[in-house]
XYZ file of C-alpha atoms in Angstrom:
656
model
C 207.561 211.066 0.018
C 203.686 211.608 -0.068
C 202.039 213.619 -2.740
C 201.122 217.010 -1.915
C 197.411 217.222 -1.717
C 196.807 220.811 -0.411
C 199.102 223.991 -0.497
C 198.502 227.108 1.792
C 196.750 230.183 -0.357
C 199.450 232.814 -1.097
C 197.707 235.223 1.408
C 197.268 232.611 4.528
C 199.327 235.038 6.878
C 196.734 237.565 5.972
C 193.860 235.602 6.611
C 194.617 232.951 9.416
C 194.897 233.432 13.069
C 198.474 232.464 13.287
C 199.237 235.169 10.572
C 197.541 237.484 12.955
C 199.510 235.984 15.952
C 203.011 236.330 13.783
C 201.854 240.133 13.300
C 201.420 240.660 16.984
C 204.706 238.812 17.553
C 206.523 241.457 15.426
C 204.844 244.415 16.595
C 204.756 243.444 20.577
C 207.857 241.339 21.155
C 210.081 242.684 17.838
C 210.212 238.949 16.567
C 210.207 238.029 12.992
C 209.780 234.196 11.732
C 210.298 233.751 8.024
C 208.417 230.008 8.292
C 206.619 227.870 10.611
C 209.853 225.955 11.346
C 211.584 229.052 12.700
C 208.604 229.759 14.716
C 208.451 226.381 16.046
C 212.117 226.226 16.882
C 211.594 229.539 18.732
C 208.477 228.151 20.616
C 210.483 224.990 21.934
C 213.498 226.981 22.813
C 212.341 230.205 24.593
C 209.881 228.577 26.466
C 209.444 231.668 28.587
C 209.036 233.949 25.618
C 206.432 231.543 23.940
C 204.141 230.718 26.633
C 203.812 234.229 28.123
C 203.143 235.332 24.218
C 200.155 232.861 24.545
C 199.040 234.269 27.816
C 199.333 237.837 26.406
C 197.881 237.417 22.975
C 194.868 235.555 23.999
C 194.587 238.268 26.786
C 193.838 235.382 29.475
C 191.586 236.497 32.325
C 193.747 236.319 35.538
C 192.802 237.613 39.095
C 196.245 237.796 40.219
C 199.148 237.880 37.696
C 202.162 235.423 37.607
C 205.433 236.155 39.105
C 207.053 234.156 36.351
C 206.351 231.957 33.107
C 208.490 229.062 34.042
C 209.717 228.844 37.602
C 211.331 225.577 37.358
C 212.174 223.833 33.702
C 212.706 220.162 34.906
C 210.555 217.296 34.060
C 208.848 216.180 36.022
C 208.424 219.346 38.440
C 208.156 221.897 36.055
C 206.135 224.846 37.510
C 204.137 227.430 35.319
C 202.983 230.585 35.990
C 203.753 230.736 39.680
C 201.316 233.471 41.849
C 198.830 233.459 39.161
C 195.137 232.803 39.850
C 192.328 232.387 37.166
C 189.634 230.214 36.353
C 189.266 227.944 33.265
C 185.308 228.331 33.033
C 185.597 232.404 33.197
C 187.692 232.273 30.365
C 185.695 229.948 28.372
C 182.715 231.935 28.897
C 183.897 235.067 27.775
C 183.454 233.620 24.026
C 185.398 236.408 22.477
C 183.741 237.838 19.203
C 180.472 236.633 20.184
C 177.178 238.420 21.296
C 174.281 237.087 23.731
C 172.051 235.516 21.130
C 174.886 233.960 18.834
C 174.332 230.223 18.598
C 177.305 228.643 20.840
C 176.468 224.928 21.180
C 174.701 223.112 18.801
C 173.553 219.568 19.954
C 172.254 216.642 17.778
C 171.731 212.896 18.870
C 169.519 210.178 18.418
C 167.706 210.318 21.460
C 166.005 213.671 21.292
C 165.339 216.568 18.971
C 168.315 218.860 18.229
C 169.196 221.621 21.308
C 170.700 225.006 20.605
C 172.100 227.052 23.316
C 173.150 230.957 22.753
C 176.043 232.637 24.463
C 173.595 234.131 26.799
C 171.677 230.948 27.537
C 174.996 228.954 27.952
C 176.129 231.466 30.810
C 172.780 231.269 32.064
C 172.616 227.678 32.766
C 175.984 227.459 34.049
C 174.776 230.226 36.560
C 172.084 228.203 37.763
C 174.140 224.896 37.667
C 176.634 226.475 39.752
C 174.303 227.701 42.179
C 172.873 224.206 42.617
C 176.041 222.658 43.237
C 177.060 225.303 45.646
C 173.542 224.540 47.423
C 174.508 220.829 47.424
C 177.757 221.911 49.328
C 180.041 221.235 46.497
C 183.369 223.517 47.006
C 186.751 224.113 45.573
C 188.593 220.844 45.486
C 185.285 218.168 45.601
C 184.954 216.073 42.606
C 181.805 216.015 40.731
C 181.417 212.713 38.218
C 179.191 212.762 35.070
C 178.022 209.630 33.794
C 176.506 211.327 30.606
C 176.863 211.435 26.897
C 177.987 214.158 24.503
C 175.090 216.465 25.533
C 174.732 220.280 26.401
C 173.848 218.833 30.057
C 177.493 217.651 30.687
C 179.245 220.661 28.985
C 177.306 222.819 31.506
C 178.213 220.658 34.310
C 181.941 220.976 33.318
C 181.873 224.718 33.342
C 179.771 224.987 36.370
C 182.128 222.674 38.415
C 185.027 224.377 37.398
C 183.535 227.901 38.070
C 183.406 226.591 41.722
C 187.047 225.161 41.674
C 185.722 221.688 42.002
C 187.011 218.882 39.845
C 185.219 217.455 37.005
C 185.041 213.571 35.682
C 183.092 212.065 33.087
C 182.645 208.618 31.747
C 180.504 207.896 28.590
C 177.346 205.660 29.578
C 178.329 203.033 27.367
C 181.151 202.016 29.951
C 179.949 199.120 32.087
C 180.153 199.412 35.775
C 183.350 198.053 36.280
C 185.154 200.563 33.995
C 183.446 203.381 35.674
C 184.042 202.421 39.588
C 187.822 201.595 38.689
C 188.060 205.176 37.641
C 185.729 206.852 40.394
C 186.639 204.802 43.319
C 190.045 206.440 43.036
C 188.733 209.965 43.029
C 185.905 209.538 45.558
C 183.295 212.057 43.935
C 180.859 213.613 46.180
C 178.068 214.367 43.317
C 177.193 212.098 40.604
C 175.362 213.177 37.572
C 173.805 210.438 35.350
C 171.484 209.912 32.630
C 168.839 207.088 32.918
C 169.895 205.753 29.307
C 170.135 206.894 25.890
C 169.711 205.668 22.397
C 172.220 204.199 20.121
C 170.711 204.422 16.683
C 167.259 203.377 16.869
C 168.072 200.993 19.821
C 167.263 202.345 23.383
C 169.853 201.347 26.095
C 168.572 201.905 29.607
C 171.199 202.517 32.305
C 169.260 202.649 35.314
C 170.761 199.452 36.455
C 174.334 200.422 35.918
C 173.448 203.786 37.570
C 172.247 201.933 40.869
C 175.414 199.789 40.608
C 177.910 202.609 40.410
C 176.380 204.671 43.240
C 176.362 201.359 45.684
C 180.119 201.373 44.555
C 180.959 204.749 45.541
C 180.378 205.412 49.361
C 181.959 209.034 48.739
C 178.737 210.174 47.154
C 176.352 212.745 49.078
C 174.247 213.353 46.070
C 173.040 211.932 42.740
C 171.377 213.907 40.135
C 169.425 212.313 37.212
C 169.019 213.597 33.625
C 165.678 212.161 32.259
C 167.289 211.981 28.756
C 165.955 208.534 27.553
C 162.719 209.048 29.003
C 161.910 212.765 29.470
C 158.935 211.862 31.692
C 161.000 209.816 34.140
C 161.343 210.734 37.725
C 164.601 210.463 39.710
C 165.333 207.014 41.518
C 166.113 206.582 45.151
C 166.441 209.998 46.370
C 168.148 211.509 43.439
C 167.563 215.301 42.668
C 166.311 215.548 38.835
C 168.619 217.908 36.799
C 165.701 220.498 36.719
C 165.961 220.723 40.540
C 169.631 221.136 40.163
C 169.472 224.090 37.622
C 166.579 225.638 39.398
C 165.823 229.442 38.908
C 167.891 231.503 41.519
C 169.243 235.211 41.651
C 172.710 234.192 42.604
C 175.025 235.763 40.174
C 177.676 233.823 37.994
C 181.032 233.959 40.053
C 184.295 232.343 39.442
C 186.556 231.087 42.088
C 190.131 232.298 41.651
C 192.553 229.095 41.499
C 196.108 228.723 41.099
C 197.227 227.893 37.630
C 197.688 224.255 38.670
C 194.671 223.682 40.556
C 193.129 220.329 39.226
C 190.487 221.023 36.530
C 189.482 217.455 35.553
C 190.601 214.125 35.992
C 191.138 212.092 32.633
C 191.993 208.362 32.681
C 194.660 206.282 30.733
C 193.689 203.156 29.158
C 194.852 201.011 32.135
C 197.387 198.714 30.005
C 198.923 197.773 33.578
C 196.588 197.876 36.519
C 194.009 200.661 37.089
C 193.414 203.203 34.909
C 195.836 206.317 35.809
C 193.917 209.340 37.100
C 195.375 211.939 35.019
C 195.054 215.372 36.781
C 194.962 218.241 34.539
C 194.973 222.024 35.860
C 193.060 225.168 34.784
C 195.744 227.152 33.628
C 197.882 224.319 31.670
C 194.616 223.236 29.832
C 193.538 226.826 28.765
C 196.575 227.919 27.428
C 197.236 224.563 25.483
C 193.816 224.828 23.983
C 194.023 228.452 23.267
C 197.098 227.647 21.362
C 195.856 224.616 19.474
C 192.513 225.707 18.424
C 193.215 229.127 17.289
C 196.912 228.870 15.771
C 196.647 225.260 14.728
C 193.144 224.454 13.792
C 192.414 228.202 12.859
C 189.123 228.565 14.664
C 187.422 231.552 15.546
C 183.867 233.616 16.009
C 183.035 232.572 12.303
C 183.466 228.754 12.966
C 181.259 225.611 13.889
C 183.817 223.071 15.150
C 182.552 219.559 15.367
C 184.682 216.478 16.609
C 183.098 212.962 16.779
C 183.703 211.908 20.555
C 182.108 210.511 23.476
C 182.817 211.860 26.935
C 185.051 209.034 27.457
C 187.591 210.213 25.290
C 189.987 213.440 25.733
C 188.920 214.820 22.323
C 185.586 215.899 24.093
C 187.470 217.976 26.707
C 189.320 219.522 23.221
C 186.023 219.968 21.557
C 184.372 221.754 24.268
C 187.287 224.483 24.780
C 186.033 225.676 21.386
C 183.955 228.696 22.741
C 187.226 229.986 24.520
C 188.373 231.087 20.795
C 184.740 232.245 19.887
C 184.013 228.993 17.931
C 180.380 227.446 18.189
C 180.579 223.757 19.062
C 178.597 221.051 17.461
C 177.930 218.083 19.636
C 176.719 214.884 18.347
C 175.257 211.821 20.597
C 174.907 208.367 18.957
C 176.209 205.932 16.630
C 178.007 207.537 13.888
C 177.039 204.924 11.645
C 173.358 205.222 11.699
C 171.458 205.196 9.589
C 174.560 205.039 7.117
C 177.910 206.166 7.435
C 176.882 209.627 5.598
C 174.958 210.496 8.943
C 177.620 212.680 10.308
C 178.310 214.361 6.550
C 174.740 215.427 6.686
C 174.957 216.471 10.040
C 178.018 218.649 9.146
C 175.854 220.207 6.234
C 172.897 220.830 8.346
C 174.848 222.489 11.119
C 177.228 224.528 8.723
C 180.318 222.896 10.238
C 183.574 224.326 9.250
C 185.758 222.269 10.776
C 184.876 218.479 11.131
C 186.795 216.122 13.236
C 186.752 212.412 13.395
C 189.017 209.554 13.952
C 191.014 207.672 11.216
C 189.167 204.371 11.396
C 185.896 206.467 10.485
C 187.458 207.917 7.595
C 188.869 204.633 6.224
C 185.480 202.953 6.958
C 183.555 205.388 4.659
C 186.162 204.956 2.075
C 185.754 201.033 2.366
C 182.026 201.614 1.689
C 182.558 203.650 -1.204
C 180.991 206.861 0.200
C 181.445 209.965 -1.552
C 180.278 212.623 1.138
C 180.226 215.732 -1.308
C 177.369 213.793 -3.230
C 175.133 213.499 -0.251
C 175.645 216.594 1.849
C 176.593 220.091 0.913
C 179.792 220.561 2.426
C 180.633 223.850 0.976
C 181.091 225.609 4.451
C 183.582 222.999 5.271
C 187.368 224.014 5.168
C 188.987 221.874 7.494
C 188.920 218.024 8.527
C 190.704 216.699 11.465
C 191.630 212.902 12.051
C 193.057 211.279 15.075
C 192.667 208.248 17.297
C 194.972 206.087 14.825
C 197.463 206.774 12.200
C 195.735 208.003 8.877
C 197.557 206.098 6.070
C 198.172 207.759 2.657
C 194.934 206.288 0.880
C 192.713 207.875 3.694
C 194.315 211.130 2.685
C 193.684 210.554 -0.823
C 189.985 209.633 -0.274
C 189.141 212.899 1.552
C 190.509 215.000 -1.016
C 188.710 213.232 -3.830
C 185.352 212.638 -2.432
C 185.117 215.383 0.517
C 186.593 218.507 -0.895
C 189.934 219.406 -2.674
C 189.936 222.950 -1.132
C 190.158 221.976 2.746
C 193.037 221.340 4.948
C 193.001 218.095 6.252
C 194.874 217.878 9.544
C 196.096 214.376 10.892
C 197.093 214.986 14.703
C 198.383 212.684 17.160
C 198.791 213.413 21.113
C 197.159 211.743 24.008
C 194.955 211.724 27.153
C 198.226 212.466 29.359
C 198.361 216.224 27.622
C 194.570 216.512 26.550
C 195.892 217.679 23.029
C 198.189 216.825 20.142
C 202.040 216.712 19.988
C 201.889 216.730 16.403
C 199.281 218.003 13.801
C 198.536 220.333 10.921
C 198.839 224.298 10.641
C 197.539 226.801 8.176
C 200.836 227.915 7.254
C 202.294 224.225 5.842
C 201.043 221.968 2.938
C 199.500 218.605 3.413
C 201.286 215.447 1.988
C 199.681 212.212 1.727
C 200.168 209.980 4.799
C 202.130 212.732 6.862
C 201.316 214.645 10.058
C 202.322 218.158 8.787
C 204.343 219.477 11.936
C 205.145 219.297 15.444
C 202.891 221.736 17.300
C 204.028 225.119 18.664
C 205.515 224.565 22.090
C 205.871 220.606 21.605
C 209.820 219.500 21.743
C 209.165 216.116 19.952
C 211.998 214.145 19.065
C 212.294 210.587 17.662
C 214.808 208.460 19.725
C 216.549 205.442 18.643
C 217.063 202.438 20.965
C 220.509 203.916 22.110
C 218.495 207.146 23.054
C 220.038 209.646 20.561
C 217.888 211.816 18.362
C 217.169 210.597 14.853
C 215.601 212.213 11.621
C 214.375 210.110 8.991
C 214.044 206.853 10.775
C 211.453 205.388 13.335
C 211.932 206.011 16.694
C 210.504 206.381 20.266
C 208.446 209.567 20.455
C 209.887 211.537 23.539
C 209.457 215.307 24.645
C 212.538 217.119 25.735
C 210.984 220.346 27.213
C 207.798 220.739 29.559
C 204.510 221.955 28.326
C 201.915 223.316 30.294
C 199.362 220.834 29.771
C 201.453 218.127 30.901
C 199.553 216.514 33.737
C 199.451 218.489 37.072
C 200.274 214.549 38.437
C 198.314 211.516 39.189
C 195.202 211.454 41.701
C 196.337 210.453 44.945
C 200.104 210.015 44.057
C 201.494 212.187 46.747
C 205.152 211.506 45.980
C 205.043 211.439 42.325
C 206.410 208.074 41.770
C 203.176 206.563 39.708
C 203.644 210.019 37.445
C 207.313 209.370 37.255
C 207.250 205.919 36.421
C 204.605 206.304 33.526
C 206.847 208.930 31.659
C 210.239 209.379 32.749
C 211.533 205.856 33.481
C 213.131 205.244 30.165
C 214.668 208.546 29.781
C 215.472 210.431 32.909
C 214.321 213.971 32.441
C 212.497 213.242 29.079
C 208.845 212.495 28.535
C 208.609 209.088 26.804
C 205.161 208.486 25.317
C 204.636 205.168 24.252
C 204.304 205.685 20.169
C 206.486 205.070 17.422
C 207.517 208.186 15.167
C 209.540 209.167 12.189
C 210.056 212.688 11.631
C 211.517 213.724 8.136
C 213.759 216.404 6.970
C 210.882 219.249 6.493
C 209.566 218.315 10.103
C 206.521 216.016 8.760
C 205.902 213.304 11.303
C 204.516 209.727 10.616
C 203.221 207.661 13.657
C 203.429 203.783 13.348
C 201.174 203.093 16.379
C 201.582 202.360 20.337
C 204.905 201.025 21.283
C 202.593 199.363 24.299
C 199.351 197.647 23.705
C 195.935 199.349 23.992
C 192.603 198.254 22.534
C 191.145 200.899 20.480
C 187.794 199.765 18.911
C 185.276 202.062 17.255
C 186.830 205.133 19.481
C 186.751 203.537 22.496
C 190.016 202.905 24.089
C 190.660 200.214 27.052
C 193.683 199.043 28.173
C 194.244 195.367 28.370
C 194.264 195.490 32.100
C 190.914 196.101 32.530
C 189.738 193.346 29.974
C 191.806 190.754 31.735
C 190.304 191.833 35.437
C 186.672 190.609 33.635
C 187.666 187.666 32.030
C 190.263 186.350 34.827
C 187.340 187.302 37.592
C 185.664 184.160 36.036
C 186.187 181.116 38.244
C 186.731 178.861 34.988
C 189.391 181.128 33.564
C 193.264 181.173 35.076
C 194.988 183.348 32.630
C 194.316 185.323 29.533
C 195.959 187.197 26.593
C 194.127 189.497 24.064
C 195.211 191.210 20.983
C 193.830 193.337 18.880
C 194.671 192.882 14.983
C 194.073 196.251 13.050
C 192.289 196.396 9.620
C 194.363 198.320 7.341
C 191.153 199.381 5.338
C 189.642 200.823 8.335
C 187.231 198.463 9.618
C 186.860 197.294 13.453
C 189.815 194.765 12.958
C 189.737 191.421 14.865
C 189.964 190.972 18.698
C 191.364 187.633 19.562
C 191.057 186.106 23.217
C 193.249 183.085 24.276
C 192.309 181.720 27.561
C 193.956 179.310 29.904
C 191.033 177.356 31.890
C 191.324 175.467 35.127
C 192.309 171.868 34.985
C 190.066 169.553 33.276
C 187.867 172.255 31.724
C 187.554 172.658 27.870
C 186.367 175.852 25.929
C 183.011 175.178 24.557
C 180.238 177.433 23.122
C 178.782 177.875 26.576
C 181.958 179.149 28.098
C 182.687 181.358 25.316
C 179.122 183.030 25.563
C 179.641 183.461 29.431
C 182.902 185.473 28.754
C 181.493 187.486 26.045
C 178.364 188.453 28.288
C 180.599 189.401 31.036
C 182.894 191.729 28.766
C 179.784 193.294 27.204
C 178.154 194.030 30.693
C 181.296 195.113 32.238
C 183.233 197.204 29.550
C 181.385 197.490 26.415
C 179.710 195.764 23.493
C 182.922 196.775 21.185
C 185.043 194.697 23.401
C 183.306 191.392 22.761
C 186.102 189.268 20.992
C 185.688 188.000 17.524
C 187.334 184.661 18.368
C 188.044 182.952 21.670
C 190.997 180.138 21.850
C 192.300 177.959 24.572
C 195.879 178.105 25.235
C 198.058 176.171 27.734
C 199.467 179.278 29.046
C 200.209 182.862 28.446
C 203.836 184.097 27.615
C 205.330 186.130 30.609
C 208.422 188.203 31.339
C 210.285 186.917 34.168
C 208.700 189.647 36.113
C 205.662 188.399 35.386
C 204.183 190.930 32.461
C 202.163 189.435 30.031
C 203.561 189.891 26.365
C 200.921 191.136 24.392
C 203.188 193.101 21.927
C 204.956 189.661 20.740
C 201.838 187.706 20.631
C 200.580 190.398 18.348
C 203.859 190.254 16.108
C 203.761 186.539 16.069
C 199.914 186.408 14.723
C 200.791 188.822 12.169
C 203.380 186.937 10.872
C 206.611 187.862 12.677
C 208.923 184.517 13.526
C 208.848 183.884 17.277
C 212.611 184.429 17.616
C 212.400 187.957 16.304
C 209.155 188.673 18.147
C 210.481 188.108 21.761
C 213.677 187.504 23.602
C 213.082 184.053 25.012
C 215.657 184.884 27.615
C 213.423 187.416 29.069
C 210.491 184.976 29.478
C 209.595 182.622 32.330
C 207.745 180.299 29.940
C 209.360 180.627 26.222
C 207.622 177.489 25.331
C 204.288 179.513 25.471
C 204.930 181.162 22.116
C 204.648 178.063 20.081
C 201.025 177.729 20.405
C 200.558 181.361 18.818
C 202.824 180.570 15.989
C 200.929 177.197 15.312
C 197.989 179.274 15.474
C 199.049 181.973 13.245
C 200.258 179.064 10.664
C 196.839 177.611 10.777
C 194.992 180.776 9.973
C 197.538 181.760 7.147
C 197.008 178.201 5.431
C 192.982 178.722 5.937
């Protein structure tokens, strides 16, 4: 059991938003809950009562009311709030508790001076861009794609797209051409909005060639809009519009197209561990309700808050962050290198912007610890009352470091969830203490269990993370998966009717959780997640490479870890420095600099199952010291002898 590092104040129910919600339940529903556990149990058994209470408590703006809360309860196929029509953008732009001249978007970066938008300015920019998109012929259901960083324009574009009932999708501009086109060729956008480049630290990165290649690969495009971000004086290339033209002055009023609860809002992408990245469709209503619940009741955010999360537009935490104004919070956006000029940069940003909730990744916190950083000595963090950590498990030493060097008064919330639901299943809540190395609770409405190998729920031991009841922010489906087969295979093929997430979790007696990592093999370096399938498509696209396997060995101290690539070359070829340089160049160009391997080694063959699946996880286990016989079931392998080379390699590294 970890040390208790923070306890809720005695008056937490008077001061927190979840306390206000508990009072509301007592007054309006006649429900009284003694503690968080009782509230959670109700929220995951009376699904109708809980989710309707979220709708009513937060006074969701609807154009037509729902005829029911949950029409069908099974997974997949749950139908939420049938008959309701609403618009996500309308609910976000209500910005409860804020007046027109309150700042609601504060944006800092390394490419241009800071930008602040007030509530009135945000609505005005959305009004103009919405009119501009309408002028380009964008209507409900059309796709609008953003190759743009975490800047106000990208946020305005999301809200304007949603206001029309069109569908938004973003890729961070550090993504290479192949990563982008693998995503967007699936959804066929009609409008592309792209930056000309950006600065990462003090290094300018020109992306015009990538934008041209993306345009050429997307025959569905009717219009391209250029944001002159790297060079404000630049003129648009090859018939593109400028952002200023798109957002030109117009007297068209801001209107919101009412859409059904499950109408597509945006498409996010899985990391592509098997095949192309999965295009995950999220709906207006499900995302709105889930984010209202998490941001207000779990993160305790409201009109007095400034909410920051370090993220790019290629990670679902961006979509989570930018829902902040829906609960009245001001959002703080940052674009650039979080380690420039040093790891203290984001902490100084928090001080400068008056951030009250600072969200980041576990690897960032561990890197700060490794560097000996003491944030409270370099920045005034007195406004800070919450720190969020996600992206990877945060070990106990990371918790201790936060309380010793950032502040002992704040609540550290480690959370875990996924792109698939665009939220956290497990996280923190103001009502519960913080224990070192432990996620405090399962989130309201998230019926999370740990399942043993035989499928029975377990407490106090490691199991597969499953969800046994539907949640409104589960995907509407996958794009172009009309019969739902890909969607069902992704989450429901192991336990019929039960969502299997692909994480290992231990749930203890008090409801605390420890995530031990993925039960599959995603690469996660520097906050950019890419699946191995994308990696292989680049490496094996080279004529000289017949096969390959890549593993990421995480660093317990919070560093980038080691990315090791093993290649099978064509007959007669030997891996040399020139070949290594070619592979690295291809990966850097097509994916991102973070995915250039630390080492490349030649092997005779890659271990595969009888059904030809590569075995990244067993290879990783062998490289971290697991005996071959324990790492893989040889009977399930097409070529069990292939594992020997990795065992030999692991031994040579150990002895070295």
